[in-house]
PDB file of C-alpha atoms in Angstrom:
ATOM      1  CA  MET A 294      27.721  64.202  89.677  1.00  0.00           C
ATOM      2  CA  LEU A 295      25.366  61.636  88.157  1.00  0.00           C
ATOM      3  CA  ALA A 296      22.687  62.361  90.755  1.00  0.00           C
ATOM      4  CA  ILE A 297      22.845  66.099  89.994  1.00  0.00           C
ATOM      5  CA  TYR A 298      22.753  65.358  86.265  1.00  0.00           C
ATOM      6  CA  LYS A 299      19.637  63.184  86.604  1.00  0.00           C
ATOM      7  CA  ARG A 300      17.985  65.774  88.859  1.00  0.00           C
ATOM      8  CA  GLU A 301      18.559  68.590  86.368  1.00  0.00           C
ATOM      9  CA  MET A 302      17.453  66.528  83.372  1.00  0.00           C
ATOM     10  CA  GLN A 303      14.274  65.628  85.203  1.00  0.00           C
ATOM     11  CA  ALA A 304      13.739  69.291  86.076  1.00  0.00           C
ATOM     12  CA  TYR A 305      13.882  70.236  82.385  1.00  0.00           C
ATOM     13  CA  PHE A 306      10.997  67.903  81.590  1.00  0.00           C
ATOM     14  CA  THR A 307       8.875  68.579  84.681  1.00  0.00           C
ATOM     15  CA  SER A 308       8.863  72.329  84.057  1.00  0.00           C
ATOM     16  CA  PRO A 309       8.190  74.399  80.918  1.00  0.00           C
ATOM     17  CA  VAL A 310      11.870  75.357  80.525  1.00  0.00           C
ATOM     18  CA  GLY A 311      12.966  72.282  78.588  1.00  0.00           C
ATOM     19  CA  TYR A 312       9.961  72.316  76.277  1.00  0.00           C
ATOM     20  CA  VAL A 313      10.227  76.064  75.666  1.00  0.00           C
ATOM     21  CA  PHE A 314      13.912  75.715  74.815  1.00  0.00           C
ATOM     22  CA  MET A 315      13.385  72.805  72.429  1.00  0.00           C
ATOM     23  CA  ALA A 316      10.435  74.471  70.725  1.00  0.00           C
ATOM     24  CA  MET A 317      12.290  77.767  70.274  1.00  0.00           C
ATOM     25  CA  PHE A 318      15.514  76.097  69.153  1.00  0.00           C
ATOM     26  CA  LEU A 319      13.809  73.871  66.580  1.00  0.00           C
ATOM     27  CA  ALA A 320      11.629  76.719  65.301  1.00  0.00           C
ATOM     28  CA  VAL A 321      14.582  79.091  64.930  1.00  0.00           C
ATOM     29  CA  ASN A 322      16.701  76.325  63.419  1.00  0.00           C
ATOM     30  CA  ALA A 323      14.017  75.455  60.850  1.00  0.00           C
ATOM     31  CA  PHE A 324      13.444  79.101  59.942  1.00  0.00           C
ATOM     32  CA  ILE A 325      17.161  79.812  59.463  1.00  0.00           C
ATOM     33  CA  PHE A 326      17.643  76.610  57.474  1.00  0.00           C
ATOM     34  CA  ALA A 327      14.704  77.420  55.183  1.00  0.00           C
ATOM     35  CA  PHE A 328      15.860  81.013  54.766  1.00  0.00           C
ATOM     36  CA  CYS A 329      19.438  80.057  53.908  1.00  0.00           C
ATOM     37  CA  THR A 330      18.742  77.094  51.624  1.00  0.00           C
ATOM     38  CA  LEU A 331      15.588  78.234  49.853  1.00  0.00           C
ATOM     39  CA  LEU A 332      16.107  81.985  49.583  1.00  0.00           C
ATOM     40  CA  MET A 333      19.895  82.336  49.538  1.00  0.00           C
ATOM     41  CA  GLY A 334      20.866  79.231  47.567  1.00  0.00           C
ATOM     42  CA  MET A 335      21.816  75.892  49.064  1.00  0.00           C
ATOM     43  CA  GLU A 336      25.486  75.530  48.284  1.00  0.00           C
ATOM     44  CA  SER A 337      26.537  79.115  48.947  1.00  0.00           C
ATOM     45  CA  SER A 338      24.707  79.527  52.237  1.00  0.00           C
ATOM     46  CA  LEU A 339      25.800  76.642  54.467  1.00  0.00           C
ATOM     47  CA  SER A 340      28.268  78.911  56.241  1.00  0.00           C
ATOM     48  CA  SER A 341      25.540  81.520  56.640  1.00  0.00           C
ATOM     49  CA  TYR A 342      23.246  78.917  58.196  1.00  0.00           C
ATOM     50  CA  PHE A 343      25.763  78.025  60.918  1.00  0.00           C
ATOM     51  CA  GLN A 344      26.624  81.665  61.549  1.00  0.00           C
ATOM     52  CA  PHE A 345      22.971  82.594  62.009  1.00  0.00           C
ATOM     53  CA  ILE A 346      22.557  79.669  64.409  1.00  0.00           C
ATOM     54  CA  MET A 347      25.527  80.967  66.374  1.00  0.00           C
ATOM     55  CA  TRP A 348      23.932  84.401  66.744  1.00  0.00           C
ATOM     56  CA  ALA A 349      20.677  82.760  67.845  1.00  0.00           C
ATOM     57  CA  PHE A 350      22.561  81.421  70.883  1.00  0.00           C
ATOM     58  CA  ILE A 351      22.422  84.939  72.326  1.00  0.00           C
ATOM     59  CA  VAL A 352      18.787  84.278  73.223  1.00  0.00           C
ATOM     60  CA  LEU A 353      18.608  80.468  73.288  1.00  0.00           C
ATOM     61  CA  VAL A 354      21.430  79.615  75.701  1.00  0.00           C
ATOM     62  CA  PRO A 355      20.224  81.883  78.549  1.00  0.00           C
ATOM     63  CA  ILE A 356      16.911  79.996  78.535  1.00  0.00           C
ATOM     64  CA  LEU A 357      18.837  76.866  79.529  1.00  0.00           C
ATOM     65  CA  THR A 358      21.184  78.386  82.089  1.00  0.00           C
ATOM     66  CA  MET A 359      19.369  81.265  83.787  1.00  0.00           C
ATOM     67  CA  LYS A 360      17.734  79.080  86.449  1.00  0.00           C
ATOM     68  CA  MET A 361      20.489  76.530  87.045  1.00  0.00           C
ATOM     69  CA  PHE A 362      21.899  78.191  90.177  1.00  0.00           C
ATOM     70  CA  SER A 363      19.793  81.314  90.620  1.00  0.00           C
ATOM     71  CA  GLU A 364      16.672  79.205  91.210  1.00  0.00           C
ATOM     72  CA  GLU A 365      18.534  77.235  93.890  1.00  0.00           C
ATOM     73  CA  ARG A 366      19.279  80.463  95.746  1.00  0.00           C
ATOM     74  CA  ARG A 367      15.762  81.824  95.332  1.00  0.00           C
ATOM     75  CA  ALA A 368      14.110  78.595  96.502  1.00  0.00           C
ATOM     76  CA  ARG A 369      16.618  78.258  99.385  1.00  0.00           C
ATOM     77  CA  THR A 370      17.671  74.787  98.244  1.00  0.00           C
ATOM     78  CA  GLU A 371      21.262  75.890  97.756  1.00  0.00           C
ATOM     79  CA  GLN A 372      22.285  74.640 101.198  1.00  0.00           C
ATOM     80  CA  LEU A 373      21.157  71.144 100.261  1.00  0.00           C
ATOM     81  CA  LEU A 374      23.609  71.178  97.369  1.00  0.00           C
ATOM     82  CA  LEU A 375      26.428  72.581  99.493  1.00  0.00           C
ATOM     83  CA  THR A 376      25.969  69.907 102.170  1.00  0.00           C
ATOM     84  CA  ALA A 377      25.366  67.012  99.771  1.00  0.00           C
ATOM     85  CA  PRO A 378      28.033  64.241  99.642  1.00  0.00           C
ATOM     86  CA  ILE A 379      29.407  65.471  96.342  1.00  0.00           C
ATOM     87  CA  SER A 380      32.272  67.742  95.390  1.00  0.00           C
ATOM     88  CA  LEU A 381      31.553  71.257  94.185  1.00  0.00           C
ATOM     89  CA  MET A 382      33.145  70.452  90.843  1.00  0.00           C
ATOM     90  CA  GLY A 383      30.893  67.404  90.548  1.00  0.00           C
ATOM     91  CA  MET A 384      27.861  69.577  91.296  1.00  0.00           C
ATOM     92  CA  VAL A 385      28.851  72.150  88.669  1.00  0.00           C
ATOM     93  CA  MET A 386      29.709  69.493  86.093  1.00  0.00           C
ATOM     94  CA  GLY A 387      26.402  67.709  86.690  1.00  0.00           C
ATOM     95  CA  LYS A 388      24.476  70.896  85.947  1.00  0.00           C
ATOM     96  CA  PHE A 389      26.726  71.724  82.989  1.00  0.00           C
ATOM     97  CA  PHE A 390      26.309  68.318  81.327  1.00  0.00           C
ATOM     98  CA  ALA A 391      22.541  68.407  81.851  1.00  0.00           C
ATOM     99  CA  ALA A 392      22.292  71.747  80.042  1.00  0.00           C
ATOM    100  CA  PHE A 393      24.759  70.558  77.390  1.00  0.00           C
ATOM    101  CA  THR A 394      22.742  67.373  76.812  1.00  0.00           C
ATOM    102  CA  MET A 395      19.609  69.419  76.206  1.00  0.00           C
ATOM    103  CA  PHE A 396      21.464  71.761  73.877  1.00  0.00           C
ATOM    104  CA  ALA A 397      23.415  69.179  71.872  1.00  0.00           C
ATOM    105  CA  GLY A 398      20.492  66.748  71.706  1.00  0.00           C
ATOM    106  CA  THR A 399      18.148  69.401  70.336  1.00  0.00           C
ATOM    107  CA  PHE A 400      20.718  70.609  67.800  1.00  0.00           C
ATOM    108  CA  ILE A 401      21.458  67.073  66.590  1.00  0.00           C
ATOM    109  CA  PHE A 402      17.744  66.291  66.335  1.00  0.00           C
ATOM    110  CA  GLY A 403      17.179  69.411  64.231  1.00  0.00           C
ATOM    111  CA  SER A 404      20.177  68.537  62.066  1.00  0.00           C
ATOM    112  CA  LEU A 405      18.842  65.023  61.425  1.00  0.00           C
ATOM    113  CA  ILE A 406      15.689  66.653  60.068  1.00  0.00           C
ATOM    114  CA  ASN A 407      17.372  69.376  58.023  1.00  0.00           C
ATOM    115  CA  PHE A 408      20.580  67.897  56.640  1.00  0.00           C
ATOM    116  CA  PRO A 409      19.043  64.975  54.668  1.00  0.00           C
ATOM    117  CA  LEU A 410      17.257  67.600  52.585  1.00  0.00           C
ATOM    118  CA  LEU A 411      20.635  68.957  51.519  1.00  0.00           C
ATOM    119  CA  TYR A 412      21.598  65.584  50.080  1.00  0.00           C
ATOM    120  CA  LYS A 413      18.186  65.128  48.493  1.00  0.00           C
ATOM    121  CA  TYR A 414      18.345  68.381  46.533  1.00  0.00           C
ATOM    122  CA  GLY A 415      22.088  69.008  46.296  1.00  0.00           C
ATOM    123  CA  THR A 416      25.609  67.727  46.993  1.00  0.00           C
ATOM    124  CA  PRO A 417      26.872  69.402  50.160  1.00  0.00           C
ATOM    125  CA  ASN A 418      30.391  68.911  51.486  1.00  0.00           C
ATOM    126  CA  THR A 419      30.065  66.322  54.260  1.00  0.00           C
ATOM    127  CA  ALA A 420      33.345  67.310  55.933  1.00  0.00           C
ATOM    128  CA  THR A 421      32.166  70.907  56.143  1.00  0.00           C
ATOM    129  CA  LEU A 422      28.830  69.855  57.624  1.00  0.00           C
ATOM    130  CA  ILE A 423      30.512  67.727  60.279  1.00  0.00           C
ATOM    131  CA  SER A 424      33.221  70.219  61.246  1.00  0.00           C
ATOM    132  CA  SER A 425      30.761  73.126  61.298  1.00  0.00           C
ATOM    133  CA  SER A 426      28.388  71.143  63.509  1.00  0.00           C
ATOM    134  CA  VAL A 427      31.246  70.255  65.874  1.00  0.00           C
ATOM    135  CA  GLY A 428      32.220  73.914  66.047  1.00  0.00           C
ATOM    136  CA  ILE A 429      28.651  75.006  66.800  1.00  0.00           C
ATOM    137  CA  ILE A 430      28.310  72.394  69.561  1.00  0.00           C
ATOM    138  CA  LEU A 431      31.600  73.511  71.128  1.00  0.00           C
ATOM    139  CA  ILE A 432      30.530  77.164  71.009  1.00  0.00           C
ATOM    140  CA  GLY A 433      27.266  76.198  72.665  1.00  0.00           C
ATOM    141  CA  ALA A 434      29.192  74.368  75.400  1.00  0.00           C
ATOM    142  CA  ALA A 435      31.353  77.437  76.021  1.00  0.00           C
ATOM    143  CA  PHE A 436      28.301  79.693  76.247  1.00  0.00           C
ATOM    144  CA  ILE A 437      26.583  77.258  78.625  1.00  0.00           C
ATOM    145  CA  ALA A 438      29.606  77.383  80.954  1.00  0.00           C
ATOM    146  CA  ILE A 439      29.442  81.184  80.876  1.00  0.00           C
ATOM    147  CA  GLY A 440      25.715  81.104  81.600  1.00  0.00           C
ATOM    148  CA  LEU A 441      26.235  78.784  84.580  1.00  0.00           C
ATOM    149  CA  PHE A 442      28.808  81.134  86.077  1.00  0.00           C
ATOM    150  CA  ILE A 443      26.555  84.156  85.737  1.00  0.00           C
ATOM    151  CA  SER A 444      23.613  82.207  87.141  1.00  0.00           C
ATOM    152  CA  ALA A 445      25.729  81.409  90.214  1.00  0.00           C
ATOM    153  CA  LEU A 446      26.229  85.128  90.891  1.00  0.00           C
ATOM    154  CA  THR A 447      22.575  86.065  91.387  1.00  0.00           C
ATOM    155  CA  GLU A 448      19.269  84.695  92.606  1.00  0.00           C
ATOM    156  CA  ASN A 449      17.303  86.620  89.976  1.00  0.00           C
ATOM    157  CA  GLN A 450      16.738  84.615  86.804  1.00  0.00           C
ATOM    158  CA  ILE A 451      16.112  87.713  84.696  1.00  0.00           C
ATOM    159  CA  VAL A 452      19.393  89.252  85.814  1.00  0.00           C
ATOM    160  CA  ALA A 453      21.167  85.965  85.029  1.00  0.00           C
ATOM    161  CA  ALA A 454      19.587  85.829  81.560  1.00  0.00           C
ATOM    162  CA  VAL A 455      20.395  89.461  80.729  1.00  0.00           C
ATOM    163  CA  GLY A 456      23.950  89.071  82.006  1.00  0.00           C
ATOM    164  CA  THR A 457      24.468  85.953  79.908  1.00  0.00           C
ATOM    165  CA  ILE A 458      23.059  87.679  76.833  1.00  0.00           C
ATOM    166  CA  GLY A 459      25.464  90.582  77.347  1.00  0.00           C
ATOM    167  CA  VAL A 460      28.549  88.392  77.726  1.00  0.00           C
ATOM    168  CA  ILE A 461      27.680  86.162  74.762  1.00  0.00           C
ATOM    169  CA  LEU A 462      26.985  89.209  72.583  1.00  0.00           C
ATOM    170  CA  PHE A 463      30.314  90.727  73.599  1.00  0.00           C
ATOM    171  CA  MET A 464      32.232  87.532  72.819  1.00  0.00           C
ATOM    172  CA  LEU A 465      30.636  87.336  69.375  1.00  0.00           C
ATOM    173  CA  VAL A 466      31.095  90.974  68.317  1.00  0.00           C
ATOM    174  CA  ILE A 467      34.569  91.484  69.759  1.00  0.00           C
ATOM    175  CA  GLY A 468      36.135  90.071  66.606  1.00  0.00           C
ATOM    176  CA  PHE A 469      34.351  92.652  64.459  1.00  0.00           C
ATOM    177  CA  LEU A 470      35.560  95.473  66.719  1.00  0.00           C
ATOM    178  CA  SER A 471      39.164  94.627  65.869  1.00  0.00           C
ATOM    179  CA  SER A 472      38.698  95.924  62.313  1.00  0.00           C
ATOM    180  CA  PHE A 473      38.181  99.431  63.713  1.00  0.00           C
ATOM    181  CA  ILE A 474      41.378  99.406  65.787  1.00  0.00           C
ATOM    182  CA  ASP A 475      44.658 100.514  64.240  1.00  0.00           C
ATOM    183  CA  VAL A 476      46.965  99.113  66.938  1.00  0.00           C
ATOM    184  CA  TYR A 477      48.064  95.687  65.724  1.00  0.00           C
ATOM    185  CA  ALA A 478      48.676  94.192  69.172  1.00  0.00           C
ATOM    186  CA  ILE A 479      45.172  95.084  70.375  1.00  0.00           C
ATOM    187  CA  ARG A 480      43.607  93.938  67.097  1.00  0.00           C
ATOM    188  CA  ALA A 481      45.430  90.599  67.283  1.00  0.00           C
ATOM    189  CA  ALA A 482      44.407  90.103  70.922  1.00  0.00           C
ATOM    190  CA  LEU A 483      40.740  90.779  70.175  1.00  0.00           C
ATOM    191  CA  THR A 484      40.812  88.404  67.228  1.00  0.00           C
ATOM    192  CA  TRP A 485      42.498  85.736  69.351  1.00  0.00           C
ATOM    193  CA  ILE A 486      39.796  85.768  72.042  1.00  0.00           C
ATOM    194  CA  SER A 487      36.884  86.165  69.621  1.00  0.00           C
ATOM    195  CA  VAL A 488      34.531  83.179  69.596  1.00  0.00           C
ATOM    196  CA  PHE A 489      33.371  84.072  66.105  1.00  0.00           C
ATOM    197  CA  SER A 490      36.899  84.367  64.685  1.00  0.00           C
ATOM    198  CA  ARG A 491      37.902  81.022  66.188  1.00  0.00           C
ATOM    199  CA  TYR A 492      35.024  79.341  64.370  1.00  0.00           C
ATOM    200  CA  GLY A 493      36.414  80.260  60.919  1.00  0.00           C
ATOM    201  CA  ASN A 494      38.366  77.058  60.243  1.00  0.00           C
ATOM    202  CA  PHE A 495      35.411  74.853  61.193  1.00  0.00           C
ATOM    203  CA  GLY A 496      33.423  76.496  58.409  1.00  0.00           C
ATOM    204  CA  PHE A 497      36.039  75.291  55.908  1.00  0.00           C
ATOM    205  CA  GLY A 498      35.892  71.679  57.072  1.00  0.00           C
ATOM    206  CA  ILE A 499      38.974  71.906  59.302  1.00  0.00           C
ATOM    207  CA  LEU A 500      38.957  70.646  62.893  1.00  0.00           C
ATOM    208  CA  ASP A 501      41.402  73.221  64.233  1.00  0.00           C
ATOM    209  CA  ILE A 502      43.157  71.866  67.346  1.00  0.00           C
ATOM    210  CA  ALA A 503      43.929  75.365  68.666  1.00  0.00           C
ATOM    211  CA  SER A 504      40.258  76.322  68.438  1.00  0.00           C
ATOM    212  CA  LEU A 505      39.203  73.057  70.085  1.00  0.00           C
ATOM    213  CA  LEU A 506      41.508  73.817  73.004  1.00  0.00           C
ATOM    214  CA  TYR A 507      40.198  77.383  73.112  1.00  0.00           C
ATOM    215  CA  TYR A 508      36.569  76.292  73.512  1.00  0.00           C
ATOM    216  CA  PHE A 509      37.470  73.591  76.051  1.00  0.00           C
ATOM    217  CA  SER A 510      39.475  76.197  77.971  1.00  0.00           C
ATOM    218  CA  ILE A 511      36.468  78.534  78.154  1.00  0.00           C
ATOM    219  CA  CYS A 512      34.369  75.682  79.543  1.00  0.00           C
ATOM    220  CA  PHE A 513      36.988  74.797  82.141  1.00  0.00           C
ATOM    221  CA  ILE A 514      37.707  78.391  83.194  1.00  0.00           C
ATOM    222  CA  PHE A 515      34.078  79.343  83.761  1.00  0.00           C
ATOM    223  CA  MET A 516      33.239  76.073  85.518  1.00  0.00           C
ATOM    224  CA  PHE A 517      36.278  76.627  87.738  1.00  0.00           C
ATOM    225  CA  LEU A 518      35.099  80.171  88.501  1.00  0.00           C
ATOM    226  CA  THR A 519      31.657  78.795  89.366  1.00  0.00           C
ATOM    227  CA  VAL A 520      33.254  76.349  91.787  1.00  0.00           C
ATOM    228  CA  ARG A 521      35.198  79.220  93.361  1.00  0.00           C
ATOM    229  CA  VAL A 522      31.965  81.156  93.836  1.00  0.00           C
ATOM    230  CA  TYR A 523      30.458  78.245  95.750  1.00  0.00           C
ATOM    231  CA  GLU A 524      33.625  77.585  97.719  1.00  0.00           C
ATOM    232  CA  LYS A 525      33.455  81.153  98.962  1.00  0.00           C
ATOM    233  CA  ARG A 526      29.733  80.851  99.658  1.00  0.00           C
ATOM    234  CA  ARG A 527      30.162  77.556 101.525  1.00  0.00           C
ATOM    235  CA  TRP A 528      32.528  79.089 104.045  1.00  0.00           C
ATOM    236  CA  SER A 529      30.852  82.487 104.339  1.00  0.00           C
TER     237      SER A 529
END
């Protein structure tokens, strides 16, 4: 797994993908932070800041994940991975943690620039900042796992990116759809699986164990599905 992780991290910095992602993430992060704190009011808009960041993942996460497996198939290097002395789960986890490192590192770096300004010009709730940041990082991890799975299904990076955008958008808006459904059981089910609805407690400074397990479960399920895709491909 470590060899795959190092290989993918190196690939991010020897191609434009890593730099494009970091530049876009930091630019979007700075714009949203300035918009929320300067134009909407600092204290009342912290929740809005994190929610806008979450919606930005619709475009940002696919940049990280669209080439992870699809490029291997296109370049015909997939067989090298399948015959390497490493388990399929180790291969998938190596790629996942490389993408997650890029994502979490960039988010933390942007936060270290933005958050001190909150304390300089106001008195933000530290617990809310920490829990909200943890929630955002977990959501990003879940979306990365989804992006990896979709990338494993196709050799076309554009198809992988569009598919990831569609799934992430669906998982964010599904909670809002529940308000238009009169059947309680369906409404409760949609709310339960909604990524956006699960984030609610983090925004109030609460590290909700059920939500933590939910996001970890999404990561595990989609990484497991990715492994199954490659198990089938190995023996086909």
